[in-house]
CSV table of N, CA and C in Angstrom, one decimal:
chain,number,residue,atom,x,y,z
U,146,GLN,N,94.6,99.4,84.4
U,146,GLN,CA,94.2,98.8,84.9
U,146,GLN,C,94.8,97.4,85.3
U,147,VAL,N,93.9,97.1,86.6
U,147,VAL,CA,94.1,95.8,87.2
U,147,VAL,C,93.7,94.7,87.3
U,148,GLN,N,94.0,93.6,86.6
U,148,GLN,CA,93.5,92.7,86.2
U,148,GLN,C,93.7,90.8,87.6
U,149,LEU,N,93.0,90.4,88.2
U,149,LEU,CA,92.9,90.0,89.0
U,149,LEU,C,93.2,88.3,88.8
U,150,VAL,N,93.5,86.8,88.8
U,150,VAL,CA,93.4,85.5,88.9
U,150,VAL,C,94.0,85.3,90.5
U,151,GLU,N,92.6,84.3,90.7
U,151,GLU,CA,92.8,83.4,91.3
U,151,GLU,C,93.3,81.9,91.3
U,152,SER,N,93.7,81.4,92.1
U,152,SER,CA,93.6,79.9,91.5
U,152,SER,C,94.2,79.2,93.0
U,153,GLY,N,93.6,77.5,93.1
U,153,GLY,CA,94.0,77.1,94.1
U,153,GLY,C,92.3,76.2,94.6
U,154,GLY,N,91.6,76.1,94.6
U,154,GLY,CA,90.6,75.8,94.3
U,154,GLY,C,90.4,74.3,94.7
U,155,GLY,N,89.0,74.0,95.1
U,155,GLY,CA,89.4,72.7,94.7
U,155,GLY,C,87.8,71.4,95.9
U,156,MET,N,88.4,70.4,95.7
U,156,MET,CA,87.9,69.7,96.2
U,156,MET,C,88.2,69.5,97.1
U,157,VAL,N,87.6,69.2,98.2
U,157,VAL,CA,88.2,68.1,100.0
U,157,VAL,C,87.2,67.7,100.9
U,158,GLN,N,88.2,67.3,101.8
U,158,GLN,CA,86.5,66.5,102.3
U,158,GLN,C,86.8,67.4,103.8
U,159,ALA,N,86.2,68.1,104.9
U,159,ALA,CA,86.2,68.8,105.8
U,159,ALA,C,87.5,67.7,106.8
U,160,GLY,N,87.7,69.2,107.3
U,160,GLY,CA,88.6,69.0,108.7
U,160,GLY,C,90.0,68.8,107.5
U,161,GLY,N,89.8,69.7,106.4
U,161,GLY,CA,91.6,69.8,105.4
U,161,GLY,C,91.2,70.9,104.9
U,162,SER,N,92.8,70.9,104.5
U,162,SER,CA,93.2,72.7,104.0
U,162,SER,C,93.1,72.9,102.7
U,163,LEU,N,93.5,74.2,102.5
U,163,LEU,CA,93.1,74.4,101.0
U,163,LEU,C,94.0,76.1,100.8
U,164,THR,N,94.8,76.1,100.1
U,164,THR,CA,95.3,77.5,99.9
U,164,THR,C,95.5,78.8,98.5
U,165,LEU,N,94.5,79.5,98.2
U,165,LEU,CA,94.5,80.1,97.7
U,165,LEU,C,95.3,81.1,96.9
U,166,SER,N,95.3,81.3,95.8
U,166,SER,CA,95.9,82.3,95.8
U,166,SER,C,96.0,83.5,95.3
U,167,CYS,N,96.5,84.9,94.9
U,167,CYS,CA,96.1,85.5,93.7
U,167,CYS,C,96.4,86.9,93.3
U,168,VAL,N,96.7,86.1,92.1
U,168,VAL,CA,97.8,86.9,90.9
U,168,VAL,C,97.6,88.3,91.0
U,169,ALA,N,98.6,89.5,90.8
U,169,ALA,CA,97.6,91.0,90.7
U,169,ALA,C,98.6,91.1,89.5
U,170,SER,N,97.8,91.9,87.7
U,170,SER,CA,98.6,92.3,87.2
U,170,SER,C,98.6,94.1,86.6
U,171,GLY,N,99.2,94.2,85.4
U,171,GLY,CA,98.3,95.7,85.1
U,171,GLY,C,99.3,97.0,84.9
U,172,ARG,N,97.7,97.6,85.9
U,172,ARG,CA,99.5,98.9,85.7
U,172,ARG,C,100.4,98.6,87.9
U,173,THR,N,101.0,99.2,87.9
U,173,THR,CA,101.4,99.6,88.4
U,173,THR,C,100.8,99.4,90.0
U,174,PHE,N,100.7,97.8,91.2
U,174,PHE,CA,100.3,97.3,91.9
U,174,PHE,C,100.1,97.8,93.2
U,175,ARG,N,99.9,99.2,93.8
U,175,ARG,CA,100.6,98.8,94.9
U,175,ARG,C,98.3,99.5,95.8
U,176,PRO,N,98.7,98.9,96.4
U,176,PRO,CA,96.5,98.9,96.2
U,176,PRO,C,96.2,99.1,98.4
U,177,TYR,N,96.0,100.3,98.2
U,177,TYR,CA,95.9,100.9,99.6
U,177,TYR,C,95.9,98.8,100.6
U,178,GLY,N,94.9,98.1,99.9
U,178,GLY,CA,95.0,97.0,100.8
U,178,GLY,C,93.7,95.5,99.5
U,179,MET,N,94.6,94.5,99.8
U,179,MET,CA,93.6,93.8,99.9
U,179,MET,C,92.5,92.8,100.4
U,180,GLY,N,91.0,92.2,99.9
U,180,GLY,CA,90.4,91.8,100.5
U,180,GLY,C,90.0,90.5,100.0
U,181,TRP,N,89.3,90.0,100.5
U,181,TRP,CA,89.7,88.5,100.0
U,181,TRP,C,86.9,87.8,100.2
U,182,PHE,N,87.0,87.5,99.5
U,182,PHE,CA,85.3,87.5,99.8
U,182,PHE,C,84.8,86.1,99.5
U,183,ARG,N,83.7,86.0,100.1
U,183,ARG,CA,83.3,84.8,98.6
U,183,ARG,C,81.6,84.5,98.8
U,184,GLN,N,81.0,84.0,98.1
U,184,GLN,CA,79.2,83.2,98.0
U,184,GLN,C,78.9,82.3,97.5
U,185,ALA,N,78.3,81.9,98.5
U,185,ALA,CA,78.0,80.2,98.2
U,185,ALA,C,76.0,79.9,97.4
U,186,PRO,N,76.0,79.4,97.4
U,186,PRO,CA,74.5,79.5,95.4
U,186,PRO,C,73.8,80.4,96.6
U,187,GLY,N,72.9,81.1,96.3
U,187,GLY,CA,72.2,81.4,97.2
U,187,GLY,C,71.9,81.5,97.7
U,188,LYS,N,73.2,82.3,98.7
U,188,LYS,CA,73.9,83.3,99.6
U,188,LYS,C,74.0,85.3,98.9
U,189,GLU,N,74.4,86.1,99.4
U,189,GLU,CA,74.5,86.8,99.5
U,189,GLU,C,76.4,87.6,99.5
U,190,ARG,N,76.7,87.4,99.3
U,190,ARG,CA,78.2,87.2,98.5
U,190,ARG,C,78.9,88.3,100.2
U,191,GLU,N,79.8,87.9,100.9
U,191,GLU,CA,80.7,88.8,101.7
U,191,GLU,C,82.0,88.7,102.2
U,192,PHE,N,81.9,89.6,103.0
U,192,PHE,CA,83.1,89.5,103.2
U,192,PHE,C,84.4,88.3,103.6
U,193,VAL,N,85.7,87.2,103.6
U,193,VAL,CA,86.2,86.8,104.3
U,193,VAL,C,87.5,87.1,105.5
U,194,GLY,N,87.5,88.6,104.6
U,194,GLY,CA,89.7,88.1,104.9
U,194,GLY,C,89.7,89.5,104.5
U,195,GLY,N,90.9,90.3,104.5
U,195,GLY,CA,91.7,91.4,104.1
U,195,GLY,C,93.3,91.8,104.6
U,196,VAL,N,93.6,92.4,103.6
U,196,VAL,CA,95.3,92.9,104.0
U,196,VAL,C,95.2,93.6,104.1
U,197,THR,N,96.1,95.2,104.8
U,197,THR,CA,96.5,96.4,104.2
U,197,THR,C,98.3,95.7,103.0
U,198,TRP,N,98.3,96.7,102.3
U,198,TRP,CA,99.5,95.6,101.4
U,198,TRP,C,101.3,96.5,101.9
U,199,SER,N,100.4,97.8,102.7
U,199,SER,CA,101.9,98.1,102.5
U,199,SER,C,102.5,97.6,104.4
U,200,GLY,N,101.4,97.0,105.2
U,200,GLY,CA,101.6,96.9,106.9
U,200,GLY,C,101.7,95.0,107.2
U,201,GLY,N,100.5,94.8,106.0
U,201,GLY,CA,99.9,93.1,106.5
U,201,GLY,C,99.3,93.9,108.0
U,202,THR,N,98.8,94.4,107.9
U,202,THR,CA,97.9,94.4,108.5
U,202,THR,C,96.8,93.4,108.2
U,203,THR,N,96.5,92.4,109.0
U,203,THR,CA,94.6,91.2,108.5
U,203,THR,C,93.7,92.1,110.2
U,204,VAL,N,91.9,91.3,109.1
U,204,VAL,CA,91.2,91.6,109.6
U,204,VAL,C,90.4,90.0,109.0
U,205,TYR,N,89.6,89.0,109.7
U,205,TYR,CA,88.7,88.4,110.0
U,205,TYR,C,87.5,88.8,109.8
U,206,ALA,N,86.6,87.4,109.5
U,206,ALA,CA,85.1,87.8,109.7
U,206,ALA,C,85.7,86.6,110.9
U,207,ASP,N,84.0,87.2,111.6
U,207,ASP,CA,83.8,85.9,112.9
U,207,ASP,C,84.6,84.9,112.1
U,208,SER,N,83.3,84.3,111.3
U,208,SER,CA,83.2,82.7,110.2
U,208,SER,C,84.2,82.1,110.0
U,209,VAL,N,85.7,82.7,110.3
U,209,VAL,CA,86.9,82.6,109.4
U,209,VAL,C,87.9,82.4,110.4
U,210,LYS,N,87.8,83.3,111.7
U,210,LYS,CA,88.6,83.7,112.8
U,210,LYS,C,89.3,82.6,113.0
U,211,GLY,N,90.5,82.6,113.6
U,211,GLY,CA,91.5,81.1,113.4
U,211,GLY,C,91.6,80.4,113.1
U,212,ARG,N,91.2,80.3,111.2
U,212,ARG,CA,90.8,78.9,110.7
U,212,ARG,C,91.3,79.7,109.3
U,213,PHE,N,91.3,80.4,109.1
U,213,PHE,CA,91.5,81.1,107.7
U,213,PHE,C,92.6,82.6,107.7
U,214,THR,N,94.4,82.5,107.2
U,214,THR,CA,95.1,83.4,107.6
U,214,THR,C,96.0,83.7,106.5
U,215,ILE,N,95.6,84.9,106.4
U,215,ILE,CA,95.6,86.3,105.1
U,215,ILE,C,96.8,86.7,104.6
U,216,SER,N,98.1,86.1,103.8
U,216,SER,CA,99.5,86.9,103.6
U,216,SER,C,98.9,87.2,102.7
U,217,ARG,N,100.6,88.1,102.0
U,217,ARG,CA,100.6,89.1,100.9
U,217,ARG,C,102.3,88.9,100.8
U,218,ASP,N,102.6,88.9,99.8
U,218,ASP,CA,103.7,88.9,98.7
U,218,ASP,C,104.0,90.5,97.9
U,219,THR,N,104.4,90.9,98.7
U,219,THR,CA,104.3,92.2,97.8
U,219,THR,C,105.6,92.4,96.3
U,220,ALA,N,106.4,91.3,95.9
U,220,ALA,CA,107.2,91.8,95.2
U,220,ALA,C,106.3,90.7,93.9
U,221,LYS,N,105.6,89.7,94.5
U,221,LYS,CA,105.1,88.6,93.0
U,221,LYS,C,104.0,89.8,93.2
U,222,ASN,N,103.2,90.3,94.3
U,222,ASN,CA,101.5,91.3,93.5
U,222,ASN,C,100.3,90.0,94.0
U,223,THR,N,100.9,89.1,95.0
U,223,THR,CA,99.6,87.9,95.1
U,223,THR,C,99.9,88.3,97.1
U,224,VAL,N,97.4,87.5,96.9
U,224,VAL,CA,98.1,87.3,98.3
U,224,VAL,C,97.7,86.6,98.6
U,225,TYR,N,97.5,85.7,99.8
U,225,TYR,CA,97.0,84.0,99.2
U,225,TYR,C,95.8,84.9,101.1
U,226,LEU,N,95.1,83.5,100.4
U,226,LEU,CA,94.2,83.0,101.2
U,226,LEU,C,94.3,81.5,102.0
U,227,GLN,N,94.7,81.0,103.1
U,227,GLN,CA,95.1,80.1,103.6
U,227,GLN,C,94.1,79.6,104.6
U,228,MET,N,93.8,78.2,103.9
U,228,MET,CA,92.1,78.1,104.2
U,228,MET,C,92.6,76.1,105.0
U,229,THR,N,92.7,76.6,106.5
U,229,THR,CA,92.9,75.2,107.9
U,229,THR,C,91.5,75.0,108.1
U,230,THR,N,90.8,73.4,108.7
U,230,THR,CA,90.0,73.3,109.1
U,230,THR,C,88.3,73.8,108.2
U,231,LEU,N,88.8,73.0,107.1
U,231,LEU,CA,87.5,73.4,106.7
U,231,LEU,C,86.8,72.7,106.7
U,232,LYS,N,84.7,73.4,106.6
U,232,LYS,CA,83.9,72.8,107.0
U,232,LYS,C,83.0,73.0,106.2
U,233,PRO,N,81.9,71.9,105.6
U,233,PRO,CA,81.4,72.4,104.6
U,233,PRO,C,80.0,73.3,104.0
U,234,GLU,N,80.2,74.5,105.5
U,234,GLU,CA,79.2,75.6,105.5
U,234,GLU,C,80.5,76.5,104.5
U,235,ASP,N,82.1,76.7,104.3
U,235,ASP,CA,83.1,77.6,103.5
U,235,ASP,C,82.5,77.1,102.1
U,236,THR,N,82.5,76.6,101.4
U,236,THR,CA,81.6,75.8,100.3
U,236,THR,C,81.5,77.0,99.3
U,237,ALA,N,82.4,77.4,98.5
U,237,ALA,CA,81.6,78.8,98.5
U,237,ALA,C,82.3,79.5,96.8
U,238,VAL,N,82.7,80.3,96.3
U,238,VAL,CA,82.8,81.0,95.5
U,238,VAL,C,83.4,82.0,96.1
U,239,TYR,N,85.4,82.0,96.1
U,239,TYR,CA,85.6,82.7,96.5
U,239,TYR,C,86.6,83.1,95.6
U,240,ALA,N,86.4,85.0,95.8
U,240,ALA,CA,87.1,85.7,95.1
U,240,ALA,C,88.4,87.3,96.2
U,241,CYS,N,89.2,88.0,95.4
U,241,CYS,CA,90.0,88.5,95.9
U,241,CYS,C,89.3,89.8,94.7
U,242,ALA,N,89.2,90.4,95.9
U,242,ALA,CA,89.5,92.1,95.5
U,242,ALA,C,90.6,93.0,95.4
U,243,ALA,N,90.7,94.2,94.8
U,243,ALA,CA,92.1,95.4,95.3
U,243,ALA,C,91.0,96.5,95.6
U,244,GLN,N,91.7,97.4,97.0
U,244,GLN,CA,90.8,98.5,97.3
U,244,GLN,C,92.4,99.2,97.0
U,245,PHE,N,92.2,100.9,95.6
U,245,PHE,CA,93.3,101.8,96.7
U,245,PHE,C,93.4,102.9,96.9
U,246,ALA,N,92.4,103.5,97.9
U,246,ALA,CA,92.1,103.4,98.7
U,246,ALA,C,92.0,103.6,100.6
U,247,LEU,N,91.8,104.6,101.5
U,247,LEU,CA,90.9,104.2,102.3
U,247,LEU,C,89.9,104.3,102.7
U,248,GLY,N,89.1,103.5,103.1
U,248,GLY,CA,87.6,104.3,103.3
U,248,GLY,C,87.3,104.0,101.9
U,249,ARG,N,87.3,103.9,101.0
U,249,ARG,CA,86.7,103.5,99.7
U,249,ARG,C,86.5,101.9,99.5
U,250,TRP,N,85.8,101.3,98.1
U,250,TRP,CA,85.6,100.4,98.1
U,250,TRP,C,86.0,99.6,97.4
U,251,TYR,N,86.1,98.5,97.0
U,251,TYR,CA,86.8,97.4,96.5
U,251,TYR,C,87.3,98.3,94.8
U,252,ASP,N,88.2,97.6,94.2
U,252,ASP,CA,88.1,98.8,92.8
U,252,ASP,C,88.2,97.9,92.0
U,253,TYR,N,89.2,96.8,92.4
U,253,TYR,CA,88.6,95.4,90.7
U,253,TYR,C,88.3,94.2,92.0
U,254,TRP,N,87.9,93.4,90.6
U,254,TRP,CA,87.9,91.8,91.5
U,254,TRP,C,87.9,90.6,90.4
U,255,GLY,N,88.8,89.3,91.2
U,255,GLY,CA,89.0,88.8,89.9
U,255,GLY,C,87.2,87.7,90.2
U,256,ARG,N,87.7,87.4,89.4
U,256,ARG,CA,86.6,86.1,88.5
U,256,ARG,C,86.2,85.4,90.1
U,257,GLY,N,86.9,84.7,90.2
U,257,GLY,CA,87.0,84.1,91.8
U,257,GLY,C,87.6,82.8,92.0
U,258,THR,N,87.5,81.5,91.8
U,258,THR,CA,87.5,80.4,92.0
U,258,THR,C,86.6,79.4,93.4
U,259,GLN,N,86.5,77.9,92.2
U,259,GLN,CA,85.1,77.6,93.2
U,259,GLN,C,86.2,76.3,94.5
U,260,VAL,N,85.5,76.9,95.4
U,260,VAL,CA,85.5,76.1,97.1
U,260,VAL,C,84.6,74.7,97.3
U,261,THR,N,84.7,73.6,97.3
U,261,THR,CA,83.9,72.4,98.5
U,261,THR,C,84.4,72.1,98.9
U,262,VAL,N,84.1,72.0,99.9
U,262,VAL,CA,84.3,71.3,101.4
U,262,VAL,C,83.2,70.2,101.8
U,263,SER,N,83.9,68.4,101.4
U,263,SER,CA,82.5,67.3,101.2
U,263,SER,C,82.3,66.7,103.9
U,264,SER,N,80.8,66.5,103.1
U,264,SER,CA,81.5,66.1,105.1
U,264,SER,C,81.4,64.7,104.6
């Protein structure tokens, strides 16, 4: 089993920045990749971006490209989501997820952390 715990959420004004962390624990942690997702009230869950664990290759949703950066520290079993130039529409619960095989959906999910951006 793998446990994922997010932290770093909070309230920030538009234009501000936040960095979220997701720490994994449990079994030997060598996923294929890690993803960040978000869900705003009344909306479907949205893929924010992801990173491959070994190579660090990243991919982002168009809505956050150029503003958000995903990185990982394999020694700490931690993935980060650095968010800059935040907008009110970025308000959501952000959750990380671990994917253990290419082409397979995410196997493990964190509970999420709230990010609120005020205008």
